[in-house]
Amino acid sequence: MLVLSLSSLVARYNYPEQLAYYFEFITYLKYPVIAVLMVIEILLLVTIVKALWGARKLSGDPRIHMLEQYEGDNIYEKGSKEAKKLELALMFAHEPASWYYAIPRFSRNHVPAIANLHLWSAQWWHVSLVCVALVVATYASYLAIALWSETVAIVVATLVFYLIVMFIANYRVSKHYSVYLIKDTLMVNNSWWGMTVIPLSNIKQVETGSWTAASTKEQFHFGRGNANVKLTFVSEQKYYSGLATFIEPMDTLYLSVDDPSALHGICQLNTEQMGSEYITKKVL
């Protein structure tokens, strides 16, 4: 409808008078366009409120619970129906998850972090600069489009400013919830834009040391500076980035965290416990 509206507007004011007459309906078309946009925004608001109400008692990222909902062997088969459903569900789960993290009260039941990645996005000055840049971009986008179409200018400016929720979530995730353990799963958030969910049973080895960025450029390296934790997996894990629109396999992960000993101890202990439980079950 926006394409038709703008095309008709151009025709109305640029075509010869005998042709422009047939595009007079553009003066009335703006009302259904506004109505459709209002319906979309109301549906979006209802979806957010419902999702947040359902997530108010969660102890971790709503995206993890989405993974649990679609859990099964087929979700790791590329191109399978279950895998496609999971990708779509994860992409839409970022919306309630951004509000979940942006508002501290919603994440009050969140499990504590084991360690935190060294990230620029965890710094207060970073989120401050981003918020200022979003305000400037919102105002600039409105001024640039308003003379052409005020309706489109309001929509674009609103969408630009709406990103502030996601960037606040990015700051709080990076600062407080970058690496944590929930049930028997290790969650690693490479800021808000990338995540991986690793079952402890799939961690083959946990090592601490020092690995430079140059030596790990062929591998996944989360955090600034030299990595001090290396995770090796039994089988490939999935790394979801770009709001889960990109999914990449990885067999090794390097982390630069503030407390490598705590992460090493907890992962090693849980891995050993789960291994002993598996052996006991096999014997029984």
C-alpha positions as a printed Julia matrix, in Angstrom:
284×3 Matrix{Float64}:
  0.0     0.0     0.0
  2.93    2.34    0.67
  4.34    1.63   -2.78
  0.96    2.3    -4.41
  0.48    5.44   -2.34
  3.86    6.92   -3.21
  3.55    5.97   -6.89
  0.13    7.6    -7.11
  1.46   10.69   -5.35
  4.22   11.05   -7.96
  1.69   10.53  -10.78
 -0.75   13.02   -9.29
  1.74   15.9    -9.26
  3.96   15.08  -12.25
  1.69   13.7   -14.98
 -0.17   15.97  -17.44
 -3.48   17.25  -16.08
 -5.63   14.91  -18.19
 -3.79   11.89  -16.7
 -3.21   13.27  -13.2
 -6.99   13.5   -12.76
 -7.19    9.69  -12.54
 -4.83    9.67   -9.56
 -6.93   12.03   -7.46
 -7.83    9.09   -5.18
 -4.39    9.49   -3.54
 -5.9    12.12   -1.26
 -8.15    9.43    0.23
 -5.69    6.52    0.12
 -3.65    7.86    3.03
 -6.42    6.96    5.49
 -6.42    3.19    4.85
 -2.6     3.29    4.83
 -2.62    4.87    8.3
 -5.24    2.36    9.46
 -3.14   -0.62    8.3
 -0.04    0.77   10.0
 -1.99    1.31   13.24
 -3.28   -2.29   13.14
  0.27   -3.59   12.65
  1.58   -1.53   15.59
 -1.3    -2.63   17.85
 -0.68   -6.31   16.94
  3.02   -5.83   17.69
  2.2    -4.26   21.06
 -0.21   -7.07   21.97
  2.39   -9.68   20.97
  5.04   -8.01   23.15
  2.75   -7.73   26.18
  1.6   -11.36   25.9
  5.14  -12.64   25.49
  6.42  -10.59   28.44
  3.55  -11.73   30.65
  4.46  -15.33   29.86
  8.17  -14.64   30.47
  7.78  -12.79   33.79
  8.76  -15.83   35.89
 11.48  -17.22   33.65
 14.9   -17.84   35.22
 16.76  -17.31   31.96
 16.67  -16.07   28.4
 13.27  -16.58   26.67
 15.2   -17.78   23.63
 16.47  -20.78   25.62
 12.91  -21.74   26.46
 12.09  -21.51   22.76
 14.93  -23.93   22.06
 13.57  -26.3    24.71
 10.12  -26.1    23.15
 11.47  -27.28   19.79
 14.01  -29.66   21.28
 14.56  -32.83   19.26
 17.02  -34.56   17.0
 15.61  -33.01   13.82
 16.29  -29.4    14.84
 19.95  -29.88   13.95
 19.24  -31.24   10.49
 19.76  -28.35    8.1
 16.7   -27.74    5.95
 14.4   -29.93    8.04
 10.92  -28.69    8.91
 11.73  -28.59   12.62
 14.96  -26.64   11.98
 13.1   -24.03    9.92
 10.45  -23.67   12.63
 13.17  -23.21   15.24
 14.97  -20.55   13.21
 11.75  -18.58   12.75
 10.75  -19.01   16.4
 14.18  -17.85   17.6
 14.07  -14.8    15.37
 10.69  -13.73   16.78
 11.79  -14.65   20.34
 14.31  -11.79   20.21
 11.45   -9.31   20.53
 10.18  -10.36   24.0
 13.75  -11.25   25.0
 14.9    -7.67   24.31
 12.22   -6.3    26.65
 12.97   -9.05   29.19
 16.56   -7.85   29.47
 16.0    -4.12   28.93
 13.7    -3.84   31.98
 15.5    -5.07   35.15
 12.3    -6.13   36.91
 11.49   -8.68   34.2
 14.9   -10.35   34.61
 14.92  -10.29   38.42
 14.65  -14.11   38.57
 17.52  -14.61   36.16
 20.22  -17.07   37.25
 23.54  -15.38   38.19
 26.44  -15.29   35.75
 29.45  -17.58   36.15
 31.73  -15.1    34.39
 31.46  -12.15   32.03
 32.98  -11.69   28.6
 35.23   -8.69   28.0
 32.99   -6.65   25.66
 32.82   -2.99   24.66
 29.03   -3.23   24.84
 29.24   -3.88   28.61
 30.61   -0.35   29.2
 28.29    2.51   30.24
 29.92    4.94   27.8
 29.18    2.58   24.91
 25.44    2.41   25.58
 25.39    6.19   26.22
 26.95    6.92   22.83
 24.59    4.48   21.12
 21.51    6.1    22.72
 22.67    9.59   21.71
 23.34    8.35   18.16
 19.84    6.8    17.98
 18.2    10.06   19.11
 20.16   11.99   16.45
 19.35    9.37   13.79
 15.65    9.47   14.73
 15.48   13.26   14.41
 17.54   13.29   11.2
 15.42   10.57    9.55
 12.23   12.47   10.4
 13.54   15.75    8.96
 14.82   14.0     5.82
 11.48   12.33    5.04
  8.88   14.71    6.51
  8.82   17.08    3.53
  8.14   14.12    1.26
  5.65   12.22    3.43
  4.95   12.94    7.09
  3.29    9.55    7.61
  6.32    7.65    6.33
  8.6     9.97    8.34
  6.79    9.12   11.58
  6.91    5.38   10.84
 10.63    5.4     9.98
 11.58    7.61   12.94
  9.59    5.38   15.29
 11.31    2.24   14.01
 14.75    3.84   14.37
 14.09    5.01   17.93
 12.55    1.63   18.81
 16.04    0.12   18.47
 16.92    1.74   21.8
 15.18   -1.15   23.6
 17.44   -3.66   21.88
 20.61   -1.68   22.59
 19.73   -1.35   26.29
 19.16   -5.11   26.34
 22.54   -5.47   24.6
 24.19   -3.5    27.41
 22.57   -5.46   30.25
 23.21   -8.85   28.64
 26.87   -7.98   28.02
 27.38   -6.64   31.53
 25.41   -9.14   33.64
 24.46  -12.25   31.66
 27.15  -13.04   29.08
 28.06  -16.48   30.51
 25.8   -18.44   32.84
 24.61  -21.94   33.63
 20.93  -22.87   33.47
 19.94  -26.44   34.27
 22.53  -28.6    32.46
 23.22  -26.02   29.76
 25.93  -23.39   29.36
 24.63  -20.18   27.79
 27.13  -17.82   26.14
 25.93  -14.44   24.89
 28.41  -12.72   22.58
 26.63   -9.44   23.37
 22.98   -9.35   22.29
 23.63  -10.18   18.65
 25.1   -13.67   19.04
 24.37  -16.64   21.3
 25.16  -20.31   21.7
 23.51  -22.86   23.97
 25.86  -25.7    24.92
 24.71  -28.85   26.78
 27.33  -29.73   29.41
 27.25  -33.31   28.17
 28.63  -32.03   24.85
 31.68  -30.34   26.38
 34.61  -32.65   25.8
 37.31  -30.54   27.44
 37.7   -27.23   29.3
 41.12  -25.56   29.3
 42.47  -22.31   30.76
 45.5   -20.5    29.38
 46.22  -17.69   26.95
 45.43  -17.66   23.25
 45.98  -14.58   21.11
 43.4   -13.33   18.65
 45.83  -14.07   15.82
 46.1   -17.75   16.83
 42.31  -18.16   17.05
 41.25  -16.26   13.92
 40.18  -19.52   12.28
 37.99  -20.36   15.31
 35.18  -18.69   17.24
 36.62  -16.16   19.69
 34.21  -14.26   21.98
 35.42  -11.26   23.98
 38.15   -8.65   23.55
 41.83   -9.42   23.99
 43.47  -12.76   24.47
 41.21  -15.74   25.17
 41.72  -17.43   28.54
 39.22  -20.32   28.26
 39.0   -22.94   25.54
 35.97  -25.21   25.15
 36.2   -28.28   22.96
 32.97  -30.05   22.02
 32.08  -33.68   21.47
 29.96  -32.73   18.45
 29.36  -29.48   16.56
 27.41  -26.75   18.32
 25.31  -24.01   16.76
 26.15  -20.32   16.97
 23.13  -18.07   16.34
 24.0   -14.54   15.21
 22.23  -11.61   13.58
 19.01  -12.21   15.55
 19.29  -15.94   14.74
 19.23  -15.27   10.98
 22.75  -16.74   10.65
 23.53  -20.17   12.09
 27.12  -21.42   12.05
 28.55  -24.72   13.33
 31.55  -24.76   15.69
 33.59  -27.5    17.32
 35.83  -25.23   19.45
 35.1   -21.99   21.28
 37.59  -19.51   22.78
 36.39  -17.08   25.47
 37.95  -13.99   27.03
 36.27  -13.74   30.47
 36.91  -11.94   33.75
 36.96  -15.12   35.87
 38.31  -18.1    33.88
 38.9   -20.27   36.97
 35.22  -20.1    38.02
 34.04  -21.03   34.53
 36.6   -23.83   34.28
 35.69  -25.22   37.7
 31.94  -25.27   37.19
 32.09  -26.7    33.65
 34.66  -29.31   34.63
 32.7   -30.36   37.73
 29.39  -30.63   35.9
 30.98  -32.49   32.99
 32.58  -35.02   35.36
 29.32  -35.46   37.3
 27.32  -36.03   34.15
 29.96  -38.47   32.9
 29.81  -40.49   36.11
 26.0   -40.5    35.99
 26.14  -41.78   32.41
 28.55  -44.59   33.38
 26.34  -45.55   36.35
 23.29  -45.74   34.1
 25.18  -47.9    31.6
 26.26  -50.3    34.4
 22.73  -50.49   35.82
